[in-house]
CSV table of C-alpha atoms in Angstrom, one decimal:
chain,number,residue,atom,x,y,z
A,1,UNK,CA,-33.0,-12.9,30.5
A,2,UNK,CA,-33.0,-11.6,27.3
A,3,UNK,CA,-30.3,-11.9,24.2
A,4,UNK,CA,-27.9,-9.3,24.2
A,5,UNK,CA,-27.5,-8.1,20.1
A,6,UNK,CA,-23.6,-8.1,18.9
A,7,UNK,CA,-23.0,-4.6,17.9
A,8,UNK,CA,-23.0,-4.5,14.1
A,9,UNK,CA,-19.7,-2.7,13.0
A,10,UNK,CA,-19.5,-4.0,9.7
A,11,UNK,CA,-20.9,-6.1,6.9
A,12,UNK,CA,-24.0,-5.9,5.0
A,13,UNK,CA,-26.6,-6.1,8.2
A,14,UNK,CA,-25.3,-2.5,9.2
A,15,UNK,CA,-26.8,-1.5,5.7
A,16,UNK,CA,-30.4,-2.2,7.5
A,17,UNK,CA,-29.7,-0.2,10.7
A,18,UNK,CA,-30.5,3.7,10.4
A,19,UNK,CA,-27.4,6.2,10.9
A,20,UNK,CA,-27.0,9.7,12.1
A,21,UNK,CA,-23.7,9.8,9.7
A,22,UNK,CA,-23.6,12.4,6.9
A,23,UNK,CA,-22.3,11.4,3.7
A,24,UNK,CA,-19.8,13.2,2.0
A,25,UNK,CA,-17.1,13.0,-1.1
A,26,UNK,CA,-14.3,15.0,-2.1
A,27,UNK,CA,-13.0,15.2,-5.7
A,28,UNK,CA,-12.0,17.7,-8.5
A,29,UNK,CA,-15.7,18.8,-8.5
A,30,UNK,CA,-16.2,19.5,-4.8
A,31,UNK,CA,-12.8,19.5,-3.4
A,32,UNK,CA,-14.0,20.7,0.2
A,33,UNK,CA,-16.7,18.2,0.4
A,34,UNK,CA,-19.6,20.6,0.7
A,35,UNK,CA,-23.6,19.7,1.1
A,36,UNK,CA,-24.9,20.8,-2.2
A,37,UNK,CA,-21.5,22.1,-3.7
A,38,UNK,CA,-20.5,19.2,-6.0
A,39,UNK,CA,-20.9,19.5,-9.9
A,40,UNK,CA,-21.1,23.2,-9.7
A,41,UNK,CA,-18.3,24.2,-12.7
A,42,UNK,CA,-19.1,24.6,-16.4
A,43,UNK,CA,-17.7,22.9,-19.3
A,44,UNK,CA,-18.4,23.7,-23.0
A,45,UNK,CA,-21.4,21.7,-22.4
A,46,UNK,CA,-22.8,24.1,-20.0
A,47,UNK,CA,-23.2,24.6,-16.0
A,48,UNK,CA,-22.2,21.6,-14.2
A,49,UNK,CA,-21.9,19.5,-17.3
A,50,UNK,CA,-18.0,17.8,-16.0
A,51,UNK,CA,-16.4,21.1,-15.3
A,52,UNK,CA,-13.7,20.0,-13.6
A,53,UNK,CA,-13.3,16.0,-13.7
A,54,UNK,CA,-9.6,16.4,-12.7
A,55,UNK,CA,-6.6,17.8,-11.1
A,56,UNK,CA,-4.5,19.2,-13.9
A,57,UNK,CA,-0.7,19.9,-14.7
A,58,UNK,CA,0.9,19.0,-11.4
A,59,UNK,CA,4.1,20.2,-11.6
A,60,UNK,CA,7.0,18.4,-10.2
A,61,UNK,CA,7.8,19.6,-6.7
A,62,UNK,CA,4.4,20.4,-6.3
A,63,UNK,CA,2.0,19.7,-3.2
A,64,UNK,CA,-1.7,18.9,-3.8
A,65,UNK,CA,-4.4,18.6,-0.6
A,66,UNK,CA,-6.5,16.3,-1.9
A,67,UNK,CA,-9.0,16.7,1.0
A,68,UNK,CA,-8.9,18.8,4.3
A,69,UNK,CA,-11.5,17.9,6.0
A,70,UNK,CA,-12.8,19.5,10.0
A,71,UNK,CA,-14.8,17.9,13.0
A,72,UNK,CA,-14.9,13.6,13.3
A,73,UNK,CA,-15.9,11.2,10.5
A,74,UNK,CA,-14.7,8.3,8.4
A,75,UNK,CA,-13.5,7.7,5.4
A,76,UNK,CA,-14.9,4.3,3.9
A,77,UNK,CA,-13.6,4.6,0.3
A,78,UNK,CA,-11.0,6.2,-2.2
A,79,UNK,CA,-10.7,6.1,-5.6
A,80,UNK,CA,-7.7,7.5,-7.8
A,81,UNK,CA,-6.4,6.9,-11.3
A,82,UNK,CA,-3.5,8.7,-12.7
A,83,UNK,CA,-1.1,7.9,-16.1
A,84,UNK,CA,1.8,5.6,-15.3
A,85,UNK,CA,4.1,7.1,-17.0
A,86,UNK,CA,4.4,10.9,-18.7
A,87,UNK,CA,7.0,10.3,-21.6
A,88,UNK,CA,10.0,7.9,-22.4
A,89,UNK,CA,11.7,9.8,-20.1
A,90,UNK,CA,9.2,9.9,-17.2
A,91,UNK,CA,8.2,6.3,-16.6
A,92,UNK,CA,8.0,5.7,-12.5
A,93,UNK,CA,5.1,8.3,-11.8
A,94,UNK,CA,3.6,5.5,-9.9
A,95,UNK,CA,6.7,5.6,-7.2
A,96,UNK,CA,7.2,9.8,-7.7
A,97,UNK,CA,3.5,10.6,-6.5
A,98,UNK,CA,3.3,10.3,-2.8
A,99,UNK,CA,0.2,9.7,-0.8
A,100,UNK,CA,0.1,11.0,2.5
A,101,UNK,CA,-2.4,11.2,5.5
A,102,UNK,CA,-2.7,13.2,8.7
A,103,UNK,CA,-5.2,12.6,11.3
A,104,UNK,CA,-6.5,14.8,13.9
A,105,UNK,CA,-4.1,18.2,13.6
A,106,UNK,CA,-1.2,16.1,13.6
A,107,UNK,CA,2.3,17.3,12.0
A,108,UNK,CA,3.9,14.1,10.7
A,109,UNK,CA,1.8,12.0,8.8
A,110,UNK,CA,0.1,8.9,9.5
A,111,UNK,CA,0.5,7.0,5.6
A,112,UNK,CA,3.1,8.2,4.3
A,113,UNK,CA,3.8,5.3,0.9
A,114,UNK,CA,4.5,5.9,-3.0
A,115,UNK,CA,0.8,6.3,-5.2
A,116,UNK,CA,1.3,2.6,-6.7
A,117,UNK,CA,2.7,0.4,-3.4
A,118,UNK,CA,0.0,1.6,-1.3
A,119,UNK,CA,-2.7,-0.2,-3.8
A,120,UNK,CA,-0.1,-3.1,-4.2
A,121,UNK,CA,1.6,-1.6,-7.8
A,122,UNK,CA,5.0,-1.6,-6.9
A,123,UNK,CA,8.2,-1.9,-9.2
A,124,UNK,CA,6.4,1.6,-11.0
A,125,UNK,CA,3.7,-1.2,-12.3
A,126,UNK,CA,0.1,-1.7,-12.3
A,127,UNK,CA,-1.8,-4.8,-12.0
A,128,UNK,CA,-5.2,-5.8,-11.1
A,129,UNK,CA,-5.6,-6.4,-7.7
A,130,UNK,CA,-9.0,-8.6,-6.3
A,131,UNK,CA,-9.0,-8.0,-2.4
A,132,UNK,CA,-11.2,-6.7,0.3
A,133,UNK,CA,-9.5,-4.0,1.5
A,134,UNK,CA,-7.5,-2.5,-2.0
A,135,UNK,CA,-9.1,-3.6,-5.3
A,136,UNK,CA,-7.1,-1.9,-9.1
A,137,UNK,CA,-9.5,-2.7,-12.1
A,138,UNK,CA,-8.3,-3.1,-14.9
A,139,UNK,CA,-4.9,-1.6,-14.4
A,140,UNK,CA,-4.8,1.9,-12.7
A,141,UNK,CA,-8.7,1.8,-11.5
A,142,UNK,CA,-6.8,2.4,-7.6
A,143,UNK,CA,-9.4,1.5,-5.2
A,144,UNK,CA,-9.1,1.5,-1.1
A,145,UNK,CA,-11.7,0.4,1.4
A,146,UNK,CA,-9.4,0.6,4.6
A,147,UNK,CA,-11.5,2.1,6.9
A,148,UNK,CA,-10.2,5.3,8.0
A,149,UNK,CA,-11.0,7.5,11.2
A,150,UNK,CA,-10.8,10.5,12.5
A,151,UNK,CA,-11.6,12.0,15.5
A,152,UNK,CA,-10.9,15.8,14.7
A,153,UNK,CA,-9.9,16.6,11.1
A,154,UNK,CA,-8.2,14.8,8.5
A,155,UNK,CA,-5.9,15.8,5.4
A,156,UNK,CA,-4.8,13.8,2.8
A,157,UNK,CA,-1.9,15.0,0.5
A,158,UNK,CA,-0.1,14.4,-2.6
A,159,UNK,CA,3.2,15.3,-3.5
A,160,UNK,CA,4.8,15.0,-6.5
A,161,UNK,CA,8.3,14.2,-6.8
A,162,UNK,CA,8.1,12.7,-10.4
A,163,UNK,CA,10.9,14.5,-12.7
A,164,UNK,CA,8.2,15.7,-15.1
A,165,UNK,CA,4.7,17.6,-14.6
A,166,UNK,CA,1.7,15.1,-13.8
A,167,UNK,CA,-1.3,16.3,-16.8
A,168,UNK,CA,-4.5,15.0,-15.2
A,169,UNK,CA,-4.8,13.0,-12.0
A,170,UNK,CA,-8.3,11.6,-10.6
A,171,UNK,CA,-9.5,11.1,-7.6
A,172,UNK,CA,-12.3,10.6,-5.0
A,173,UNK,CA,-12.8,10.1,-1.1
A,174,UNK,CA,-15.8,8.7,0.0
A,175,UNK,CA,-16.3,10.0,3.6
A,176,UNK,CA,-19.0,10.7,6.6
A,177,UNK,CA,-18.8,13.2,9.0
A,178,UNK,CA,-19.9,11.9,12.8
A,179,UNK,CA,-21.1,14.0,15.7
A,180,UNK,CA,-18.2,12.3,17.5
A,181,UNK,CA,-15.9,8.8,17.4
A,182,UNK,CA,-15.3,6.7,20.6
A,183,UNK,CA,-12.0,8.0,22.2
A,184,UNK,CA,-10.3,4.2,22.0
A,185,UNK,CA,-11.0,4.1,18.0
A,186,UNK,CA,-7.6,4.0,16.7
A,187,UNK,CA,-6.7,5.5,13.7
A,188,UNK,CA,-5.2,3.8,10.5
A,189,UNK,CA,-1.1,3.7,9.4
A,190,UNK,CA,0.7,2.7,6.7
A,191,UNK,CA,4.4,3.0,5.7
A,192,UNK,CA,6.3,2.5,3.2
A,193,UNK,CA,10.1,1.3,3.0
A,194,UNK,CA,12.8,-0.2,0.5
A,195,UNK,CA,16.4,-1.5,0.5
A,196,UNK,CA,17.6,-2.1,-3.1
A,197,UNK,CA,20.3,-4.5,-1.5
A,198,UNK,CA,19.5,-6.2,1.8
A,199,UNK,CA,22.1,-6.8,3.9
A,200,UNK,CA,23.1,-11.0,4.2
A,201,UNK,CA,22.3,-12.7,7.1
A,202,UNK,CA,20.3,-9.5,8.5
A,203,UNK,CA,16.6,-9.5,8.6
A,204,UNK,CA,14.5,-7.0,6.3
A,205,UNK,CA,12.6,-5.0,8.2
A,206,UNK,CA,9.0,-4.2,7.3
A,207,UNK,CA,7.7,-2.5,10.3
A,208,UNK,CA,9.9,-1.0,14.1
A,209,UNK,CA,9.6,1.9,16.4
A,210,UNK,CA,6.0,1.6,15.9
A,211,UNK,CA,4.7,1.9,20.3
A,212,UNK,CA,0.9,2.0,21.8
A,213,UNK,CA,-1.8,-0.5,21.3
A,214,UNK,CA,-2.8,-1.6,18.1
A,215,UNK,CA,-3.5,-4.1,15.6
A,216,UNK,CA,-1.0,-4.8,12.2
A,217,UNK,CA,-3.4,-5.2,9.5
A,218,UNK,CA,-1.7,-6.3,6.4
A,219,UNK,CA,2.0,-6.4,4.4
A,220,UNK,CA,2.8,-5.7,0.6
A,221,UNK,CA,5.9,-6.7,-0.7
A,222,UNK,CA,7.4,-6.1,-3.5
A,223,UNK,CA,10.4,-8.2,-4.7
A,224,UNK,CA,13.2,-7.7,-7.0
A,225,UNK,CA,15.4,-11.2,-7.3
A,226,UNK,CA,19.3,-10.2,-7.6
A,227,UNK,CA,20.3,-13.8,-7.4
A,228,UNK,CA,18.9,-17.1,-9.2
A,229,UNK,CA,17.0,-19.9,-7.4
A,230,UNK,CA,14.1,-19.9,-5.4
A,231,UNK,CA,14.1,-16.7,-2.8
A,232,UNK,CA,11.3,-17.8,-0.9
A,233,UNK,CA,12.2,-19.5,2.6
A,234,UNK,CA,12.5,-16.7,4.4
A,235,UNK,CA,10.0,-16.1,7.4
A,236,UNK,CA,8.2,-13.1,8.3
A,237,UNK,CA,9.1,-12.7,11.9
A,238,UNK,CA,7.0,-10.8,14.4
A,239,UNK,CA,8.1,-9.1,17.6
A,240,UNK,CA,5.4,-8.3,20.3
A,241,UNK,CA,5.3,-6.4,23.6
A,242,UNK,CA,9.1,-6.6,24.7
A,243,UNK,CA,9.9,-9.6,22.4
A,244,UNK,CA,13.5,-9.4,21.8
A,245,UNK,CA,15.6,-12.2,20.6
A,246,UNK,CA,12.6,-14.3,19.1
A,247,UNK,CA,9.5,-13.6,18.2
A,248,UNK,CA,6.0,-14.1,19.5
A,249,UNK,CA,4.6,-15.4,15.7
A,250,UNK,CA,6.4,-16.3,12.6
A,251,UNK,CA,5.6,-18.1,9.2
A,252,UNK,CA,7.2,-20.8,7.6
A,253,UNK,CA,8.2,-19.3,4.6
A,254,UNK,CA,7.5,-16.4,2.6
A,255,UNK,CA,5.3,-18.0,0.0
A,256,UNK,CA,3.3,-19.7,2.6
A,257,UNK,CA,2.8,-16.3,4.2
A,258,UNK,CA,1.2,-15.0,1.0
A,259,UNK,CA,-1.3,-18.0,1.3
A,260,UNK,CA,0.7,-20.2,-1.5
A,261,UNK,CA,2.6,-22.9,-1.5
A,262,UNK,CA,5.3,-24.9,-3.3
A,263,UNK,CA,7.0,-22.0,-5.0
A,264,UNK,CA,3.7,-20.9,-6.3
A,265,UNK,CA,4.3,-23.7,-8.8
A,266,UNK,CA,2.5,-24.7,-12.0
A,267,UNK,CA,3.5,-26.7,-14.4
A,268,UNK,CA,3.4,-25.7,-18.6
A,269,UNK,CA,2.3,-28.8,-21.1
A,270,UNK,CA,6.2,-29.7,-21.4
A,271,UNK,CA,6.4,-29.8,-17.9
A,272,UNK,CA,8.3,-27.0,-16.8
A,273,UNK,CA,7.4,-25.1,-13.9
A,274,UNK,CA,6.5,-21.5,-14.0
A,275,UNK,CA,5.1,-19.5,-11.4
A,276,UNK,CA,1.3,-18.8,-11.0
A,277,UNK,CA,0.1,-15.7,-9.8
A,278,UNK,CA,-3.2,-15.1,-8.3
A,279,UNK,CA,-5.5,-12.3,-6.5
A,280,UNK,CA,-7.4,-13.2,-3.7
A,281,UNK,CA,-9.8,-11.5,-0.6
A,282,UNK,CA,-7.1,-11.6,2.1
A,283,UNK,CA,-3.9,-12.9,0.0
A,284,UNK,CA,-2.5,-12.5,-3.3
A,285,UNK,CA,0.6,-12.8,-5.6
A,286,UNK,CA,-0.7,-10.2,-8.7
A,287,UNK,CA,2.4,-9.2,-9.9
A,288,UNK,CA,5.5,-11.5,-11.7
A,289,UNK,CA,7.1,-10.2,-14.9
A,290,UNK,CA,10.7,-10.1,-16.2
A,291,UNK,CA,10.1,-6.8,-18.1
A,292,UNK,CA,8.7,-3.7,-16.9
A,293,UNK,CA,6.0,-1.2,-19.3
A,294,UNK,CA,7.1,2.0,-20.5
A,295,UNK,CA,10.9,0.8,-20.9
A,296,UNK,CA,10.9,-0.4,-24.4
A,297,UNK,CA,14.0,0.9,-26.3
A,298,UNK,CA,15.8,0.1,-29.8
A,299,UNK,CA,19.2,0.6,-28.6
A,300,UNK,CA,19.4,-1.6,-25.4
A,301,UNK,CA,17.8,-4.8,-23.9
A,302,UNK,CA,14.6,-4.6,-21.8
A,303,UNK,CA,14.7,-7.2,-20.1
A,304,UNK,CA,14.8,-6.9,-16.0
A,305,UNK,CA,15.7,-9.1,-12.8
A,306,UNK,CA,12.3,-11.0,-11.9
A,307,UNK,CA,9.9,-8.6,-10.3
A,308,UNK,CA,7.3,-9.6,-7.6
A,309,UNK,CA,4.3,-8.5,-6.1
A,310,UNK,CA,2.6,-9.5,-3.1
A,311,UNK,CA,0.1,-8.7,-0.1
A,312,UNK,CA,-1.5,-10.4,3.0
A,313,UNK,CA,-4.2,-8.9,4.9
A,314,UNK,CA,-4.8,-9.8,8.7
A,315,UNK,CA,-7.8,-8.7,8.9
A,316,UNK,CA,-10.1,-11.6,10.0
A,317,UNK,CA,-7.0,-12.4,12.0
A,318,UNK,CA,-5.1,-8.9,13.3
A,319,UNK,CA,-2.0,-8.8,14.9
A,320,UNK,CA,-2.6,-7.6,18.1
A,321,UNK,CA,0.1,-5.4,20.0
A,322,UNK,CA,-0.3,-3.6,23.2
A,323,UNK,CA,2.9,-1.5,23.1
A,324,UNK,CA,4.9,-2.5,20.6
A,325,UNK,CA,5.7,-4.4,17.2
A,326,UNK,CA,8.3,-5.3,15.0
A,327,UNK,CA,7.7,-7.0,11.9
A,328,UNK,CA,10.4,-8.3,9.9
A,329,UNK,CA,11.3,-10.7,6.9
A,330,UNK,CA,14.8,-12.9,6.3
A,331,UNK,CA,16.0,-13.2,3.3
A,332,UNK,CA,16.5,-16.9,2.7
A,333,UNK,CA,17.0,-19.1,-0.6
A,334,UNK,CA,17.0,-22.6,-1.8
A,335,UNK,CA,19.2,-24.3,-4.0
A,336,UNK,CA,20.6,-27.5,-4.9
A,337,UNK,CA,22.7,-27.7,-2.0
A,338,UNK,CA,20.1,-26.1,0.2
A,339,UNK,CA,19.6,-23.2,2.3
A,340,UNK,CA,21.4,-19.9,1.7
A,341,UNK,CA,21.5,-16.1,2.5
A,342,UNK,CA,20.7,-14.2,0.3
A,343,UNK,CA,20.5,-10.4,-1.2
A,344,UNK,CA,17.7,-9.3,-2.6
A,345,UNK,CA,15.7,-5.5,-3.6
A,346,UNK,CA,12.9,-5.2,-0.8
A,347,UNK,CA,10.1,-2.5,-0.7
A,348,UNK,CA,7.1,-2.8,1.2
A,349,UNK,CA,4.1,-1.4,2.9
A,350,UNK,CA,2.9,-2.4,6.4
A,351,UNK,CA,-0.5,-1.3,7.6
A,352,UNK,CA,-1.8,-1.3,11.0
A,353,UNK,CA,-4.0,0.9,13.3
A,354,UNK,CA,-3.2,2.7,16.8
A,355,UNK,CA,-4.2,4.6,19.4
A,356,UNK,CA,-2.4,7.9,19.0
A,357,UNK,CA,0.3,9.4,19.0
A,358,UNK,CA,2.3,7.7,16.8
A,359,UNK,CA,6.2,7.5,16.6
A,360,UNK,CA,7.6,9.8,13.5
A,361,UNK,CA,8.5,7.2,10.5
A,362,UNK,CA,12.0,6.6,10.1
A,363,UNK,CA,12.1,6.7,6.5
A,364,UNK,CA,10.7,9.7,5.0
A,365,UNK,CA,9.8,8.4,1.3
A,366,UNK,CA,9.8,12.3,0.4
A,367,UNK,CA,13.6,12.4,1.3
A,368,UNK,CA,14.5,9.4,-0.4
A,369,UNK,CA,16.3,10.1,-3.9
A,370,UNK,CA,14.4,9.3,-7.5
A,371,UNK,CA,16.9,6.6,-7.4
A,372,UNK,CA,16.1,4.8,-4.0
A,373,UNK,CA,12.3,4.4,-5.3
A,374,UNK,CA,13.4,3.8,-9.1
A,375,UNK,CA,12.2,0.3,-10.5
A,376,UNK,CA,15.3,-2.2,-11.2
């Protein structure tokens, strides 16, 4: 009997294999993705000399499709870049732009996550970012490589709910177009939530009311510290299929779910310790800082409660479900006399993929107040 090949999905073999999908980008310069219509505006250097490298003057309240795109495919890469901040009086435009997605003619959207947390900026802040899936270089070079699928359309939005007009904002989606998808290939999710004071002894909850089969792909978190000592013993709880009391998996601790250890703990040439951050392929802490940019001022103090960044991708070990999931983190500290509740600021972004339809998000980030996604 002969060897039966593994069917080649991903990785650099598939880039030997031949392939009946189309390639295909959207961007300022061909915003519906047409064969041959890319380039085609003039600038003052002539006929498609970078006529249009941007979308320009967004003005707040304003709706942009970013791409709108008919029959099945996949998007395998996007690409944005956008200014953090507009003037001293519009600082957060990285939580005021939202990012949505809709698959296959649906009316509430699949993604649905500020511009910044969904590449692992949050607090309003950029950082580089060195993982498979989302990759920022050097600060606001916002890269994605979740693979995205669609059986029959897809539209990606942006909205902006910043308090001042958005002057240029970049972008490019890398996409094919298929003659058709498998009718089990499950489309991908991400959503977005925040609690600027978590509630003692309750649970935060990253991810519920999510039902159907799927597989939980990755957390970000991003962390404001209200109170002093070490925050990080909670455990990331997660509920599977009818788990109720207690879940199927949990961690240890919250920096041991973010792949560290021992309060990410370094030590300076007098011997204190200071936290060290780090960015890898399937974990990383990229973000720490007791100030945030754009908030310098000559009248009042600066200076912030410490801000965090985090994410952990599952994906060469998903998080299968087969009807439903919760995902949830305690908040838990450490001090001299031990283990205490605590209150913390909480936002985060849970990915996953499912089999359609999906349950309408709870927390729509677009009715959320400029002050319930404001930066401490």
């Amino acid at each position: 009997m002969g060897m039966t090949m593994p069917n080649i999905t991903n990785g650099l073999e598939a880039l030997t294999r031949p392939s009946a999908d189309r390639t295909r980008c959207v961007n300022a310069e061909n915003p519906r993705g047409g064969k041959g219509s890319a380039a085609m505006t003039a600038s003052n250097l002539g006929p498609s000399r970078k006529g249009t490298p941007c979308l320009r003057n967004i003005p707040p309240g304003q709706d942009m499709v970013l791409a709108d795109l008919s029959g099945a495919g996949e998007i395998r890469h996007i690409w944005m870049t956008v200014t953090d901040a507009t003037s001293p009086t519009g600082p957060n435009v990285l939580r005021n732009l939202i990012l949505e997605c809709y698959w296959d003619g649906e009316q509430t959207p699949s993604v649905c996550v500020p511009l910044g947390d969904f590449f692992c900026c949050g607090h309003a802040q950029a950082c580089r970012v060195e993982s498979v899936p989302v990759a920022v270089y050097p600060r606001r070079g916002f890269n994605c490589y979740w693979p995205m699928p669609f059986h029959d359309g897809a539209r990606i939005v942006l909205r902006n709910r910043h308090n001042e007009p958005i002057e240029a904002f970049f972008y490019q989606i890398d996409y094919v177009e298929k003659d058709e998808l498998p009718e089990e290939v499950m489309t991908f999710h991400a959503q977005w939530r925040r609690q600027r004071v978590t509630e003692l002894g309750h649970d935060y909850v990253i991810l519920d009311g999510v039902h159907g089969r799927g597989s939980y792909v990755g957390t970000y978190l991003a962390l404001t510290a209200l109170e002093s000592r070490w925050w990080g013993e909670g455990e990331v709880k997660v509920y599977l299929d009818g788990d109720k009391d207690y879940p199927t998996w949990c961690s240890t601790g919250s920096e041991d779910y973010f792949g560290g250890a021992w309060s990410f703990a370094g030590q300076d040439p007098d011997g204190r310790m200071h936290e060290v951050t780090y960015s890898g392929a399937y974990m990383g802490f990229p973000f720490h800082s007791r100030q945030l940019d754009n908030r310098e001022s000559q009248y009042w103090d600066a200076d912030t409660p410490v801000t965090r960044g985090f994410y952990r991708w599952h994906i060469p070990d998903p998080i299968i479900f087969s009807s439903d999931i919760k995902v949830t983190l305690q908040q838990i500290g450490v001090d001299e006399q031990g283990y205490f509740e605590r209150q913390d600021d909480l936002a985060s972004v849970a990915y996953w993929y499912q089999q359609e339809p999906h349950q309408p998000f709870p927390q729509d980030v677009l009715e959320t107040g400029e002050r319930d996604r404001r930066p401490r």
